[in-house]
Amino acid sequence: MNPDQTAPADINDPTAVAGVMLREAWYYAAPAHAVGRRKTIHKTLLGEPVLIGRDSHGHVFALRDTCPHRGTLLSRGHFDGAEVECPYHGWRFATDGRCTAIPSQTPDQRPQPNDIRTQSYRAQEAQGNIWIYIGEAQTPGPVPDVPVIGDQFGLHISMVFDCNIDLAVSGLMDPAHGAFVHRSAIWRMQKSIYEKHKLFSPLNEHGRIGWRMDKHQASSNSRAYRLFLGGAPQTEITYMLPSVRIEHASTGLYDYCGLTACTPIDAQRTEVHHAMYWNVPGGAVLKPLVRAFAWRFLDQDRRAVMDMVAGLKFNPATMLIRDADQQTRWYFKLKREWLAAAAEGRPRLNPISPITLSWRS
Ligand code: FES
Ligand SMILES: [Fe+2]
């Protein structure tokens, strides 16, 4: 037996990297349509309060959502499209975090607006998504993007999983749960389980480390794809730490892209975002159906993860098997590398080698 066959799972090891929220990364914060012009919203990202706004020119910005005066949530105040006004004493802040007014101060008192600022975050809007950079890097690199597939119809759903990011990520990437968790005539049935062999290769782009499941014919037991795209597509899946999975299915004629991103709200809650793009004719008409299907699918994942969380409260001994759990093992391996590279002040390396993994699903 290969000694690596049943390595102890890091998921439950409090001394390892489990539960750690990685910094120096773009995180999916919200779909672009959630932030209207001259509007702000509040999000908690990695335990940090973040105000996300869109100014009167349409540009997205992000500030720490606590007033430097007494800590009030700035997002509860008024935003005129240029400056955010704190609802408590009316201190005002420009979209880059500079304080522009402290109404109660006489001219000879300190502080004056020039002495004050609230932290700003890098924010970027792309492909209908808003990303926020959590970290201090001067050059954070580009945000993750899906392959451009022409005339796209977008759809977004999100859901909060009451667990840390590791359990959300590993629960979603798990390749062997489909027939049990997503039991459905349209998707796949338990009796259609069969052996699969998939080629994986390492990924290291713009400091983002992860892996790619090379192009393969989509499972012949995935009826949904065939119904939706009108044929058996080729599928390519990439996973990039901390938490972005991109799936691209193409029949040559039509494409579907799915972007799944897990963003820690804090150490105990994770928001899972799923953005979808497709160019099937009449795609807009399909939106309500796709939304209902995607929501049900994600909720099945959520409930499966919650059942695991309930069991893990008893601190059972668990294991990560080969090859079905290999992606979860890579996730933790790359997470350790992410933290080691940060501690040593060096670029991230990718220790994964190309490999074919086999499992039945
Ligand atoms: S708490 Fe914001 S102005 Fe006082
Ligand atoms: Fe799933």
mmCIF file with all atom_site columns, C-alpha atoms in Angstrom, residues 40 51 61 63 65 67 72-94 100-101 103:
data_model
loop_
_atom_site.group_PDB
_atom_site.id
_atom_site.type_symbol
_atom_site.label_atom_id
_atom_site.label_alt_id
_atom_site.label_comp_id
_atom_site.label_asym_id
_atom_site.label_entity_id
_atom_site.label_seq_id
_atom_site.pdbx_PDB_ins_code
_atom_site.Cartn_x
_atom_site.Cartn_y
_atom_site.Cartn_z
_atom_site.occupancy
_atom_site.B_iso_or_equiv
_atom_site.pdbx_formal_charge
_atom_site.auth_seq_id
_atom_site.auth_comp_id
_atom_site.auth_asym_id
_atom_site.auth_atom_id
_atom_site.pdbx_PDB_model_num
ATOM 1  C CA . THR A 1 40  ? -23.167 51.832 -0.859 1.00 0.00 ? 40  THR A CA 1
ATOM 2  C CA . LEU A 1 51  ? -18.193 49.557 2.550  1.00 0.00 ? 51  LEU A CA 1
ATOM 3  C CA . PHE A 1 61  ? -14.672 51.828 -4.560 1.00 0.00 ? 61  PHE A CA 1
ATOM 4  C CA . LEU A 1 63  ? -13.532 51.690 2.310  1.00 0.00 ? 63  LEU A CA 1
ATOM 5  C CA . ASP A 1 65  ? -16.765 50.548 6.999  1.00 0.00 ? 65  ASP A CA 1
ATOM 6  C CA . CYS A 1 67  ? -15.880 55.767 11.128 1.00 0.00 ? 67  CYS A CA 1
ATOM 7  C CA . THR A 1 72  ? -20.163 53.927 13.415 1.00 0.00 ? 72  THR A CA 1
ATOM 8  C CA . LEU A 1 73  ? -20.839 52.026 10.193 1.00 0.00 ? 73  LEU A CA 1
ATOM 9  C CA . LEU A 1 74  ? -20.281 54.554 7.419  1.00 0.00 ? 74  LEU A CA 1
ATOM 10 C CA . SER A 1 75  ? -22.498 52.556 5.078  1.00 0.00 ? 75  SER A CA 1
ATOM 11 C CA . ARG A 1 76  ? -25.465 53.589 7.257  1.00 0.00 ? 76  ARG A CA 1
ATOM 12 C CA . GLY A 1 77  ? -24.808 57.209 6.362  1.00 0.00 ? 77  GLY A CA 1
ATOM 13 C CA . HIS A 1 78  ? -25.570 59.282 3.293  1.00 0.00 ? 78  HIS A CA 1
ATOM 14 C CA . PHE A 1 79  ? -23.619 58.983 0.035  1.00 0.00 ? 79  PHE A CA 1
ATOM 15 C CA . ASP A 1 80  ? -24.063 61.714 -2.565 1.00 0.00 ? 80  ASP A CA 1
ATOM 16 C CA . GLY A 1 81  ? -22.047 59.962 -5.283 1.00 0.00 ? 81  GLY A CA 1
ATOM 17 C CA . ALA A 1 82  ? -18.771 61.661 -4.261 1.00 0.00 ? 82  ALA A CA 1
ATOM 18 C CA . GLU A 1 83  ? -18.523 61.627 -0.454 1.00 0.00 ? 83  GLU A CA 1
ATOM 19 C CA . VAL A 1 84  ? -19.773 59.362 2.301  1.00 0.00 ? 84  VAL A CA 1
ATOM 20 C CA . GLU A 1 85  ? -21.210 61.142 5.333  1.00 0.00 ? 85  GLU A CA 1
ATOM 21 C CA . CYS A 1 86  ? -21.128 59.402 8.701  1.00 0.00 ? 86  CYS A CA 1
ATOM 22 C CA . PRO A 1 87  ? -24.658 59.228 10.142 1.00 0.00 ? 87  PRO A CA 1
ATOM 23 C CA . TYR A 1 88  ? -23.505 60.065 13.690 1.00 0.00 ? 88  TYR A CA 1
ATOM 24 C CA . HIS A 1 89  ? -21.661 63.428 13.551 1.00 0.00 ? 89  HIS A CA 1
ATOM 25 C CA . GLY A 1 90  ? -21.450 64.027 9.834  1.00 0.00 ? 90  GLY A CA 1
ATOM 26 C CA . TRP A 1 91  ? -17.721 63.499 9.227  1.00 0.00 ? 91  TRP A CA 1
ATOM 27 C CA . ARG A 1 92  ? -17.284 63.176 5.479  1.00 0.00 ? 92  ARG A CA 1
ATOM 28 C CA . PHE A 1 93  ? -14.983 60.918 3.473  1.00 0.00 ? 93  PHE A CA 1
ATOM 29 C CA . ALA A 1 94  ? -13.961 60.912 -0.179 1.00 0.00 ? 94  ALA A CA 1
ATOM 30 C CA . THR A 1 100 ? -13.050 66.057 3.930  1.00 0.00 ? 100 THR A CA 1
ATOM 31 C CA . ALA A 1 101 ? -15.141 67.526 6.744  1.00 0.00 ? 101 ALA A CA 1
ATOM 32 C CA . PRO A 1 103 ? -18.480 69.659 11.134 1.00 0.00 ? 103 PRO A CA 1
#
